[in-house]
XYZ file of C-alpha atoms in Angstrom:
202
model
C 60.990 150.168 117.335
C 64.100 148.702 116.498
C 65.888 147.095 119.913
C 69.708 148.658 120.230
C 71.580 145.601 120.385
C 74.623 146.580 122.934
C 77.468 144.712 122.635
C 79.920 143.883 125.632
C 83.795 144.333 125.218
C 85.932 142.290 127.135
C 88.900 144.765 128.651
C 89.993 142.110 131.442
C 93.825 141.565 130.822
C 94.490 138.248 128.984
C 95.413 135.591 131.559
C 99.048 134.293 131.804
C 97.896 130.830 131.412
C 95.850 131.709 128.119
C 97.724 129.355 125.290
C 96.201 131.179 122.566
C 96.592 134.780 123.846
C 94.982 137.512 122.337
C 96.811 138.856 119.018
C 98.835 136.256 118.103
C 97.128 134.688 115.030
C 98.496 131.537 115.600
C 98.911 128.810 118.639
C 101.929 128.423 120.378
C 103.883 126.088 119.558
C 104.529 122.684 121.610
C 108.053 122.550 123.330
C 108.902 119.421 122.373
C 108.498 120.723 118.463
C 110.700 123.981 119.157
C 113.595 122.249 121.074
C 113.138 119.361 118.123
C 113.595 122.456 115.299
C 116.573 124.002 117.259
C 118.692 120.828 118.035
C 121.482 120.306 115.707
C 121.942 116.374 115.373
C 125.129 115.524 117.664
C 127.127 113.009 115.435
C 127.362 115.508 112.237
C 131.177 116.118 111.118
C 132.617 119.458 111.783
C 134.765 119.167 109.012
C 135.752 117.529 105.698
C 137.908 115.086 106.687
C 135.472 113.601 109.830
C 133.045 113.475 106.997
C 135.159 111.098 104.904
C 136.707 108.981 107.758
C 132.677 108.214 108.393
C 131.844 107.605 104.875
C 134.553 105.754 104.389
C 133.753 103.580 107.723
C 129.959 103.620 106.678
C 131.101 101.658 103.543
C 133.589 99.226 105.099
C 130.577 98.330 106.864
C 128.615 97.639 104.100
C 130.883 95.484 102.142
C 131.637 93.531 105.739
C 127.344 93.184 105.497
C 127.493 92.543 101.191
C 130.818 89.454 102.315
C 128.252 87.552 105.082
C 125.040 87.770 102.869
C 126.981 86.491 100.212
C 128.623 83.828 102.032
C 124.882 82.907 103.555
C 123.602 82.530 99.684
C 121.492 85.589 100.096
C 120.382 86.420 96.997
C 120.148 90.154 97.446
C 124.084 90.541 98.152
C 124.956 89.552 95.000
C 126.729 90.916 92.346
C 124.061 90.783 89.039
C 126.348 88.354 87.568
C 125.611 86.153 90.147
C 121.886 86.956 90.399
C 118.180 84.879 88.890
C 117.064 81.688 88.708
C 119.069 80.727 85.425
C 122.589 81.367 87.112
C 122.035 79.806 90.419
C 120.996 77.035 87.992
C 123.901 76.654 86.487
C 126.201 76.805 89.372
C 124.333 74.167 91.258
C 125.079 71.909 88.316
C 128.889 72.888 88.044
C 129.622 72.346 91.882
C 127.439 69.052 92.258
C 130.003 67.100 89.669
C 133.327 66.911 89.356
C 135.239 68.136 86.386
C 138.273 68.086 85.207
C 138.869 71.505 84.718
C 138.784 72.176 88.015
C 142.133 71.040 88.425
C 143.981 73.444 85.998
C 145.058 75.200 88.804
C 146.687 73.113 91.439
C 148.374 70.984 88.324
C 149.852 74.244 86.997
C 151.271 74.819 90.079
C 152.615 71.076 90.371
C 153.898 72.397 86.475
C 155.518 75.030 88.180
C 157.086 73.235 91.007
C 159.123 70.866 89.363
C 159.990 73.057 86.773
C 161.941 74.712 89.994
C 162.988 71.149 92.149
C 166.960 71.417 91.258
C 167.065 67.485 89.554
C 169.895 66.342 88.493
C 171.149 67.204 84.593
C 170.452 63.542 84.017
C 166.891 63.829 84.970
C 166.107 67.322 84.635
C 166.091 66.331 80.660
C 162.873 63.873 81.295
C 161.329 66.119 83.863
C 160.897 68.799 81.283
C 160.567 66.456 78.004
C 157.527 65.038 79.911
C 156.355 68.169 81.782
C 156.390 70.894 79.213
C 155.932 68.109 75.739
C 152.874 65.742 77.067
C 151.891 67.166 80.582
C 150.858 70.640 79.639
C 149.277 70.164 76.499
C 147.443 67.424 77.687
C 146.590 69.507 80.303
C 144.994 72.422 78.021
C 143.188 70.252 75.822
C 141.458 68.379 78.568
C 140.633 72.296 79.688
C 139.222 73.187 76.810
C 137.130 70.437 75.838
C 135.810 69.917 78.941
C 135.171 74.471 79.044
C 133.282 73.458 75.485
C 131.239 70.826 76.689
C 130.066 72.644 79.891
C 129.599 75.453 78.268
C 127.184 73.343 76.279
C 125.910 71.398 78.218
C 124.653 73.811 80.771
C 122.915 76.442 78.079
C 121.003 73.377 76.589
C 119.509 72.716 80.372
C 118.523 75.882 81.410
C 117.322 76.897 77.959
C 114.905 73.758 78.620
C 114.190 74.675 82.385
C 114.132 78.232 82.434
C 112.476 79.476 78.516
C 111.734 82.846 79.475
C 114.871 83.864 81.284
C 117.426 85.641 79.841
C 120.275 82.872 79.036
C 122.700 84.910 77.458
C 126.191 84.518 78.790
C 125.133 81.379 81.405
C 127.698 78.415 79.197
C 130.364 81.269 80.023
C 129.452 81.631 83.033
C 129.343 77.969 83.628
C 132.349 77.395 81.919
C 134.503 79.870 84.081
C 133.212 78.374 87.317
C 134.256 74.936 86.596
C 137.567 76.277 86.400
C 137.914 77.787 89.770
C 138.591 75.191 92.478
C 135.998 74.485 94.312
C 136.718 76.219 98.086
C 137.501 79.429 96.291
C 134.199 79.689 93.923
C 132.248 82.584 94.844
C 129.359 82.983 95.716
C 130.389 79.589 97.451
C 128.367 75.962 96.901
C 125.540 75.112 97.684
C 125.796 71.574 97.034
C 127.584 68.715 97.513
C 129.421 66.206 94.495
C 127.024 64.292 93.369
C 123.901 67.216 94.151
C 123.331 66.733 98.182
C 122.450 70.442 99.540
C 125.682 71.723 101.816
C 124.944 71.431 105.670
C 124.760 74.254 107.989
C 127.626 75.645 109.454
C 127.258 75.859 113.296
């Protein structure tokens, strides 16, 4: 009544070219994958001294890249204190004007040089009176008044232009920039006195 089902067992040995030999239970990994797991990085540091040297070289390279980015005016590389539209507006406002406070450092250097020059005794007295009694106090008063005005003006204009921006410290930021010699300002000025853009460097 019942037919006996016959199963034929394959007793032939597995072929040597069979990618999945009997009894393995998982596919054979590809050669490039196996070699990739065994391969070690060629430039891996051999000791702590070499690792520290590589770290310093990488940090130096990153600093050079960041400085070049700041010189190009790329805000991605600016410090946090220089980022944002409010700070850029403050920089451009200061850089587009010739302010008395920007001559503070050159004038201070001039006063210092005058005190070092060996004038004759009778002339030296007049120079010291002119420099210490008149010149220095006038310069300090001018710098103070200019800084107060710049801080107030920039903060007022920035609040009108960017009502939703954080304006904390923007007035002080502008006043400190106005004290610097123009060529030493950093980030470098993007506008010339008068408001024209700085021409690109070739």
